[in-house]
Amino acid sequence: RLGAGGRWQVAGMAGADQGRMAANANAPAMTPLVPTPPSEPRTLALPAKMAMVTVLPLNSFAVTVNWTPPADVFSRKSRSALALARGKSITGNLTGETSPDLPVAGYRLRYWSIMSPEDSRYLQSHFDVGKACHQLKGDPEVLPDSWGPETSSAVLKWLIPGNTYVFEVMAFNAAGEGDWSEASMPFLMPERPDGLGMEGEEEEVEAMEPEGDSRLKQMK
């Protein structure tokens, strides 16, 4: 019916209710909710380039190569993922169970062996040891073994006394291999004293190695 002021009123409906009804009629239509597509999985980055390794002698045919994990291992999330991988052996290509968030799944080593004393002196005087090694020997020898993500050193045996060795380390994960580190300082293996067999020295090295360490590798 037509009410006061020329406004139509619905019988039995109060004025306030009619006002709300009019406001609702003028409100914009609601947009239907569209489901949000699932986010893309986080892409695992390659490990960062590592710092130069240090080399310490054990005797005339064995050394310990030490390295520092790349910087991206030290984040809180990375430490949590690394804890999941502790105790798992990783050799050769990346196989077995590993966390997809693990920034480093293992390490690999490579080396050059320089026999000539003249070449050794050239390395000692060259500001870019890696470049000098490539000039003298070409590509380095990559060890077939790998070391687990929780390791920071490796014992390498059966090196040649009197040879100069240069080492590099690289980290890898499920995304692939990172860059090789800068070449180590040239390391001259000490000469073996006359009359001392390698068997006696081998026993000395084995006594220094921790028992049950499956990560110990040998350079053939």
PDB file of C-alpha atoms in Angstrom:
ATOM      1  CA  ARG A   1       0.000   0.000   0.000  1.00  0.00           C
ATOM      2  CA  LEU A   2       1.057   3.597  -0.464  1.00  0.00           C
ATOM      3  CA  GLY A   3       2.099   5.048   2.865  1.00  0.00           C
ATOM      4  CA  ALA A   4       2.931   8.482   4.131  1.00  0.00           C
ATOM      5  CA  GLY A   5       5.373  10.469   2.038  1.00  0.00           C
ATOM      6  CA  GLY A   6       4.457   8.535  -1.104  1.00  0.00           C
ATOM      7  CA  ARG A   7       6.493   5.419  -0.149  1.00  0.00           C
ATOM      8  CA  TRP A   8       5.194   1.950  -0.700  1.00  0.00           C
ATOM      9  CA  GLN A   9       4.957  -0.199   2.387  1.00  0.00           C
ATOM     10  CA  VAL A  10       4.533  -3.945   2.721  1.00  0.00           C
ATOM     11  CA  ALA A  11       1.649  -4.785   4.966  1.00  0.00           C
ATOM     12  CA  GLY A  12       2.779  -6.097   8.369  1.00  0.00           C
ATOM     13  CA  MET A  13       6.430  -4.926   7.950  1.00  0.00           C
ATOM     14  CA  ALA A  14       7.832  -2.204  10.145  1.00  0.00           C
ATOM     15  CA  GLY A  15       9.606   0.785   8.656  1.00  0.00           C
ATOM     16  CA  ALA A  16      13.066  -0.237   9.949  1.00  0.00           C
ATOM     17  CA  ASP A  17      12.732  -3.687   8.344  1.00  0.00           C
ATOM     18  CA  GLN A  18      11.713  -2.094   5.085  1.00  0.00           C
ATOM     19  CA  GLY A  19      14.764   0.166   5.232  1.00  0.00           C
ATOM     20  CA  ARG A  20      17.105  -2.770   5.656  1.00  0.00           C
ATOM     21  CA  MET A  21      15.392  -4.538   2.793  1.00  0.00           C
ATOM     22  CA  ALA A  22      15.976  -1.562   0.551  1.00  0.00           C
ATOM     23  CA  ALA A  23      19.643  -1.350   1.571  1.00  0.00           C
ATOM     24  CA  ASN A  24      20.190  -5.012   0.793  1.00  0.00           C
ATOM     25  CA  ALA A  25      18.588  -4.568  -2.602  1.00  0.00           C
ATOM     26  CA  ASN A  26      21.086  -1.829  -3.452  1.00  0.00           C
ATOM     27  CA  ALA A  27      24.179  -3.799  -2.204  1.00  0.00           C
ATOM     28  CA  PRO A  28      26.565  -5.112  -4.881  1.00  0.00           C
ATOM     29  CA  ALA A  29      26.302  -8.779  -5.752  1.00  0.00           C
ATOM     30  CA  MET A  30      28.769 -11.037  -3.899  1.00  0.00           C
ATOM     31  CA  THR A  31      31.579 -12.501  -5.976  1.00  0.00           C
ATOM     32  CA  PRO A  32      31.696 -16.296  -5.695  1.00  0.00           C
ATOM     33  CA  LEU A  33      34.812 -17.645  -3.959  1.00  0.00           C
ATOM     34  CA  VAL A  34      37.388 -19.090  -6.326  1.00  0.00           C
ATOM     35  CA  PRO A  35      39.643 -21.772  -4.820  1.00  0.00           C
ATOM     36  CA  THR A  36      43.294 -20.686  -4.607  1.00  0.00           C
ATOM     37  CA  PRO A  37      45.520 -22.905  -6.725  1.00  0.00           C
ATOM     38  CA  PRO A  38      48.176 -24.786  -4.765  1.00  0.00           C
ATOM     39  CA  SER A  39      51.503 -22.997  -4.552  1.00  0.00           C
ATOM     40  CA  GLU A  40      54.387 -24.254  -6.632  1.00  0.00           C
ATOM     41  CA  PRO A  41      56.820 -26.465  -4.720  1.00  0.00           C
ATOM     42  CA  ARG A  42      59.937 -24.667  -3.540  1.00  0.00           C
ATOM     43  CA  THR A  43      62.815 -25.138  -5.952  1.00  0.00           C
ATOM     44  CA  LEU A  44      65.919 -26.484  -4.262  1.00  0.00           C
ATOM     45  CA  ALA A  45      68.926 -24.360  -5.145  1.00  0.00           C
ATOM     46  CA  LEU A  46      72.339 -25.746  -5.924  1.00  0.00           C
ATOM     47  CA  PRO A  47      74.792 -25.670  -3.009  1.00  0.00           C
ATOM     48  CA  ALA A  48      76.924 -22.566  -2.683  1.00  0.00           C
ATOM     49  CA  LYS A  49      80.565 -22.582  -3.724  1.00  0.00           C
ATOM     50  CA  MET A  50      82.764 -23.742  -0.855  1.00  0.00           C
ATOM     51  CA  ALA A  51      85.880 -22.206   0.611  1.00  0.00           C
ATOM     52  CA  MET A  52      89.363 -23.523  -0.016  1.00  0.00           C
ATOM     53  CA  VAL A  53      90.203 -26.760   1.807  1.00  0.00           C
ATOM     54  CA  THR A  54      93.124 -27.194   4.188  1.00  0.00           C
ATOM     55  CA  VAL A  55      95.466 -30.185   4.062  1.00  0.00           C
ATOM     56  CA  LEU A  56      97.265 -31.747   7.018  1.00  0.00           C
ATOM     57  CA  PRO A  57      99.821 -34.568   6.744  1.00  0.00           C
ATOM     58  CA  LEU A  58      99.467 -37.877   8.563  1.00  0.00           C
ATOM     59  CA  ASN A  59     102.649 -39.480   7.223  1.00  0.00           C
ATOM     60  CA  SER A  60     104.481 -39.860   3.914  1.00  0.00           C
ATOM     61  CA  PHE A  61     101.478 -41.342   2.075  1.00  0.00           C
ATOM     62  CA  ALA A  62      98.308 -40.030   3.815  1.00  0.00           C
ATOM     63  CA  VAL A  63      96.725 -36.645   4.498  1.00  0.00           C
ATOM     64  CA  THR A  64      93.576 -35.248   6.053  1.00  0.00           C
ATOM     65  CA  VAL A  65      91.588 -32.852   3.866  1.00  0.00           C
ATOM     66  CA  ASN A  66      89.367 -30.489   5.867  1.00  0.00           C
ATOM     67  CA  TRP A  67      86.533 -28.295   4.578  1.00  0.00           C
ATOM     68  CA  THR A  68      83.894 -25.901   5.895  1.00  0.00           C
ATOM     69  CA  PRO A  69      80.254 -26.527   4.834  1.00  0.00           C
ATOM     70  CA  PRO A  70      78.782 -23.882   2.498  1.00  0.00           C
ATOM     71  CA  ALA A  71      77.004 -20.934   4.091  1.00  0.00           C
ATOM     72  CA  ASP A  72      73.467 -22.116   3.226  1.00  0.00           C
ATOM     73  CA  VAL A  73      73.847 -25.133   5.545  1.00  0.00           C
ATOM     74  CA  PHE A  74      73.699 -22.954   8.662  1.00  0.00           C
ATOM     75  CA  SER A  75      70.081 -21.711   8.384  1.00  0.00           C
ATOM     76  CA  ARG A  76      67.579 -23.041  10.936  1.00  0.00           C
ATOM     77  CA  LYS A  77      65.565 -24.921   8.300  1.00  0.00           C
ATOM     78  CA  SER A  78      68.712 -26.406   6.830  1.00  0.00           C
ATOM     79  CA  ARG A  79      69.924 -27.626  10.213  1.00  0.00           C
ATOM     80  CA  SER A  80      66.564 -29.329  10.755  1.00  0.00           C
ATOM     81  CA  ALA A  81      66.762 -31.079   7.385  1.00  0.00           C
ATOM     82  CA  LEU A  82      70.372 -32.011   8.007  1.00  0.00           C
ATOM     83  CA  ALA A  83      69.386 -33.697  11.267  1.00  0.00           C
ATOM     84  CA  LEU A  84      67.103 -36.021   9.294  1.00  0.00           C
ATOM     85  CA  ALA A  85      69.993 -37.142   7.134  1.00  0.00           C
ATOM     86  CA  ARG A  86      72.455 -37.923   9.916  1.00  0.00           C
ATOM     87  CA  GLY A  87      73.498 -41.545   9.930  1.00  0.00           C
ATOM     88  CA  LYS A  88      72.544 -42.132   6.289  1.00  0.00           C
ATOM     89  CA  SER A  89      75.327 -43.245   4.000  1.00  0.00           C
ATOM     90  CA  ILE A  90      75.589 -41.528   0.638  1.00  0.00           C
ATOM     91  CA  THR A  91      78.059 -42.853  -1.932  1.00  0.00           C
ATOM     92  CA  GLY A  92      78.383 -42.231  -5.633  1.00  0.00           C
ATOM     93  CA  ASN A  93      75.335 -40.531  -7.134  1.00  0.00           C
ATOM     94  CA  LEU A  94      72.646 -39.204  -4.810  1.00  0.00           C
ATOM     95  CA  THR A  95      70.527 -42.218  -3.894  1.00  0.00           C
ATOM     96  CA  GLY A  96      68.401 -43.418  -1.020  1.00  0.00           C
ATOM     97  CA  GLU A  97      66.229 -41.374   1.317  1.00  0.00           C
ATOM     98  CA  THR A  98      67.108 -37.723   1.731  1.00  0.00           C
ATOM     99  CA  SER A  99      65.083 -34.686   2.716  1.00  0.00           C
ATOM    100  CA  PRO A 100      63.949 -32.554  -0.269  1.00  0.00           C
ATOM    101  CA  ASP A 101      64.914 -29.466   1.772  1.00  0.00           C
ATOM    102  CA  LEU A 102      68.450 -30.679   2.379  1.00  0.00           C
ATOM    103  CA  PRO A 103      70.791 -27.976   0.989  1.00  0.00           C
ATOM    104  CA  VAL A 104      73.782 -30.344   0.984  1.00  0.00           C
ATOM    105  CA  ALA A 105      73.465 -34.100   0.521  1.00  0.00           C
ATOM    106  CA  GLY A 106      77.180 -34.812   0.371  1.00  0.00           C
ATOM    107  CA  TYR A 107      80.647 -33.750  -0.752  1.00  0.00           C
ATOM    108  CA  ARG A 108      83.062 -34.800  -3.470  1.00  0.00           C
ATOM    109  CA  LEU A 109      86.796 -34.258  -3.830  1.00  0.00           C
ATOM    110  CA  ARG A 110      89.167 -33.985  -6.754  1.00  0.00           C
ATOM    111  CA  TYR A 111      92.921 -33.502  -6.983  1.00  0.00           C
ATOM    112  CA  TRP A 112      95.962 -32.961  -9.161  1.00  0.00           C
ATOM    113  CA  SER A 113      99.218 -34.881  -8.613  1.00  0.00           C
ATOM    114  CA  ILE A 114     102.364 -33.058  -9.719  1.00  0.00           C
ATOM    115  CA  MET A 115     105.551 -35.150  -9.924  1.00  0.00           C
ATOM    116  CA  SER A 116     108.046 -32.748 -11.433  1.00  0.00           C
ATOM    117  CA  PRO A 117     109.980 -30.553  -8.942  1.00  0.00           C
ATOM    118  CA  GLU A 118     110.056 -27.794 -11.561  1.00  0.00           C
ATOM    119  CA  ASP A 119     106.260 -27.933 -11.936  1.00  0.00           C
ATOM    120  CA  SER A 120     105.903 -27.952  -8.160  1.00  0.00           C
ATOM    121  CA  ARG A 121     107.968 -24.776  -7.878  1.00  0.00           C
ATOM    122  CA  TYR A 122     105.843 -23.219 -10.626  1.00  0.00           C
ATOM    123  CA  LEU A 123     102.686 -23.965  -8.614  1.00  0.00           C
ATOM    124  CA  GLN A 124     104.172 -22.448  -5.474  1.00  0.00           C
ATOM    125  CA  SER A 125     104.878 -19.194  -7.301  1.00  0.00           C
ATOM    126  CA  HIS A 126     101.602 -18.969  -9.276  1.00  0.00           C
ATOM    127  CA  PHE A 127      98.865 -16.701  -7.904  1.00  0.00           C
ATOM    128  CA  ASP A 128      96.096 -18.908  -9.417  1.00  0.00           C
ATOM    129  CA  VAL A 129      96.950 -22.458  -8.379  1.00  0.00           C
ATOM    130  CA  GLY A 130      93.921 -24.031 -10.070  1.00  0.00           C
ATOM    131  CA  LYS A 131      94.711 -22.373 -13.394  1.00  0.00           C
ATOM    132  CA  ALA A 132      98.337 -23.456 -13.127  1.00  0.00           C
ATOM    133  CA  CYS A 133      97.268 -27.055 -12.440  1.00  0.00           C
ATOM    134  CA  HIS A 134      95.062 -27.057 -15.539  1.00  0.00           C
ATOM    135  CA  GLN A 135      97.997 -25.762 -17.581  1.00  0.00           C
ATOM    136  CA  LEU A 136     100.335 -28.449 -16.261  1.00  0.00           C
ATOM    137  CA  LYS A 137      98.066 -31.495 -15.958  1.00  0.00           C
ATOM    138  CA  GLY A 138      94.738 -30.735 -17.636  1.00  0.00           C
ATOM    139  CA  ASP A 139      91.606 -31.933 -15.852  1.00  0.00           C
ATOM    140  CA  PRO A 140      91.948 -33.149 -12.260  1.00  0.00           C
ATOM    141  CA  GLU A 141      91.199 -36.651 -10.997  1.00  0.00           C
ATOM    142  CA  VAL A 142      87.732 -36.822  -9.406  1.00  0.00           C
ATOM    143  CA  LEU A 143      87.463 -39.345  -6.576  1.00  0.00           C
ATOM    144  CA  PRO A 144      84.636 -41.857  -7.187  1.00  0.00           C
ATOM    145  CA  ASP A 145      83.550 -41.752  -3.546  1.00  0.00           C
ATOM    146  CA  SER A 146      81.518 -39.112  -1.742  1.00  0.00           C
ATOM    147  CA  TRP A 147      81.236 -38.042   1.886  1.00  0.00           C
ATOM    148  CA  GLY A 148      77.998 -37.540   3.819  1.00  0.00           C
ATOM    149  CA  PRO A 149      76.427 -34.154   4.645  1.00  0.00           C
ATOM    150  CA  GLU A 150      77.553 -34.221   8.268  1.00  0.00           C
ATOM    151  CA  THR A 151      81.259 -34.693   7.436  1.00  0.00           C
ATOM    152  CA  SER A 152      83.874 -31.966   7.279  1.00  0.00           C
ATOM    153  CA  SER A 153      87.050 -33.953   6.558  1.00  0.00           C
ATOM    154  CA  ALA A 154      88.387 -36.976   4.712  1.00  0.00           C
ATOM    155  CA  VAL A 155      91.483 -39.157   5.123  1.00  0.00           C
ATOM    156  CA  LEU A 156      93.146 -39.845   1.766  1.00  0.00           C
ATOM    157  CA  LYS A 157      95.739 -42.598   1.618  1.00  0.00           C
ATOM    158  CA  TRP A 158      98.261 -44.062  -0.816  1.00  0.00           C
ATOM    159  CA  LEU A 159      99.555 -40.710  -2.009  1.00  0.00           C
ATOM    160  CA  ILE A 160     103.016 -40.717  -3.560  1.00  0.00           C
ATOM    161  CA  PRO A 161     105.838 -39.402  -1.364  1.00  0.00           C
ATOM    162  CA  GLY A 162     107.620 -36.469  -2.987  1.00  0.00           C
ATOM    163  CA  ASN A 163     104.643 -35.533  -5.205  1.00  0.00           C
ATOM    164  CA  THR A 164     102.809 -32.232  -4.870  1.00  0.00           C
ATOM    165  CA  TYR A 165      99.025 -32.449  -4.482  1.00  0.00           C
ATOM    166  CA  VAL A 166      96.309 -29.837  -4.956  1.00  0.00           C
ATOM    167  CA  PHE A 167      92.749 -30.521  -3.748  1.00  0.00           C
ATOM    168  CA  GLU A 168      89.285 -29.082  -4.352  1.00  0.00           C
ATOM    169  CA  VAL A 169      85.903 -29.863  -2.766  1.00  0.00           C
ATOM    170  CA  MET A 170      82.341 -29.550  -4.047  1.00  0.00           C
ATOM    171  CA  ALA A 171      78.918 -29.934  -2.392  1.00  0.00           C
ATOM    172  CA  PHE A 172      75.924 -31.578  -4.096  1.00  0.00           C
ATOM    173  CA  ASN A 173      72.222 -32.142  -3.407  1.00  0.00           C
ATOM    174  CA  ALA A 174      69.113 -33.388  -5.220  1.00  0.00           C
ATOM    175  CA  ALA A 175      69.211 -30.366  -7.555  1.00  0.00           C
ATOM    176  CA  GLY A 176      72.725 -31.124  -8.762  1.00  0.00           C
ATOM    177  CA  GLU A 177      76.336 -30.213  -8.067  1.00  0.00           C
ATOM    178  CA  GLY A 178      77.616 -26.874  -6.834  1.00  0.00           C
ATOM    179  CA  ASP A 179      80.784 -25.168  -8.038  1.00  0.00           C
ATOM    180  CA  TRP A 180      84.164 -26.565  -7.108  1.00  0.00           C
ATOM    181  CA  SER A 181      86.047 -24.632  -4.458  1.00  0.00           C
ATOM    182  CA  GLU A 182      89.208 -22.700  -5.139  1.00  0.00           C
ATOM    183  CA  ALA A 183      92.267 -24.929  -5.373  1.00  0.00           C
ATOM    184  CA  SER A 184      94.098 -25.612  -2.125  1.00  0.00           C
ATOM    185  CA  MET A 185      97.620 -24.464  -1.536  1.00  0.00           C
ATOM    186  CA  PRO A 186     100.049 -26.942  -3.141  1.00  0.00           C
ATOM    187  CA  PHE A 187     100.926 -29.656  -0.641  1.00  0.00           C
ATOM    188  CA  LEU A 188     104.252 -31.473  -0.978  1.00  0.00           C
ATOM    189  CA  MET A 189     104.121 -35.014   0.397  1.00  0.00           C
ATOM    190  CA  PRO A 190     107.136 -35.731   2.634  1.00  0.00           C
ATOM    191  CA  GLU A 191     109.673 -38.242   1.432  1.00  0.00           C
ATOM    192  CA  ARG A 192     109.569 -41.634   3.134  1.00  0.00           C
ATOM    193  CA  PRO A 193     112.662 -42.265   5.280  1.00  0.00           C
ATOM    194  CA  ASP A 194     114.941 -44.999   3.928  1.00  0.00           C
ATOM    195  CA  GLY A 195     114.129 -48.415   5.258  1.00  0.00           C
ATOM    196  CA  LEU A 196     110.636 -47.517   6.484  1.00  0.00           C
ATOM    197  CA  GLY A 197     107.973 -49.616   4.789  1.00  0.00           C
ATOM    198  CA  MET A 198     104.473 -48.315   4.125  1.00  0.00           C
ATOM    199  CA  GLU A 199     103.038 -51.162   6.217  1.00  0.00           C
ATOM    200  CA  GLY A 200     104.288 -49.618   9.450  1.00  0.00           C
ATOM    201  CA  GLU A 201     102.970 -46.209   8.470  1.00  0.00           C
ATOM    202  CA  GLU A 202      99.609 -47.702   7.494  1.00  0.00           C
ATOM    203  CA  GLU A 203      99.203 -49.150  10.975  1.00  0.00           C
ATOM    204  CA  GLU A 204      99.911 -45.710  12.411  1.00  0.00           C
ATOM    205  CA  VAL A 205      97.198 -44.106  10.271  1.00  0.00           C
ATOM    206  CA  GLU A 206      94.645 -46.790  11.121  1.00  0.00           C
ATOM    207  CA  ALA A 207      95.294 -46.210  14.814  1.00  0.00           C
ATOM    208  CA  MET A 208      94.410 -42.529  14.318  1.00  0.00           C
ATOM    209  CA  GLU A 209      91.161 -43.247  12.450  1.00  0.00           C
ATOM    210  CA  PRO A 210      87.910 -43.395  14.502  1.00  0.00           C
ATOM    211  CA  GLU A 211      86.452 -46.886  14.768  1.00  0.00           C
ATOM    212  CA  GLY A 212      83.370 -47.647  12.721  1.00  0.00           C
ATOM    213  CA  ASP A 213      83.764 -44.589  10.499  1.00  0.00           C
ATOM    214  CA  SER A 214      82.242 -45.836   7.234  1.00  0.00           C
ATOM    215  CA  ARG A 215      82.976 -42.499   5.584  1.00  0.00           C
ATOM    216  CA  LEU A 216      86.718 -43.170   5.499  1.00  0.00           C
ATOM    217  CA  LYS A 217      87.747 -43.333   1.869  1.00  0.00           C
ATOM    218  CA  GLN A 218      90.976 -44.374   0.217  1.00  0.00           C
ATOM    219  CA  MET A 219      92.657 -42.918  -2.786  1.00  0.00           C
ATOM    220  CA  LYS A 220      93.765 -45.768  -5.006  1.00  0.00           C
TER     221      LYS A 220
END
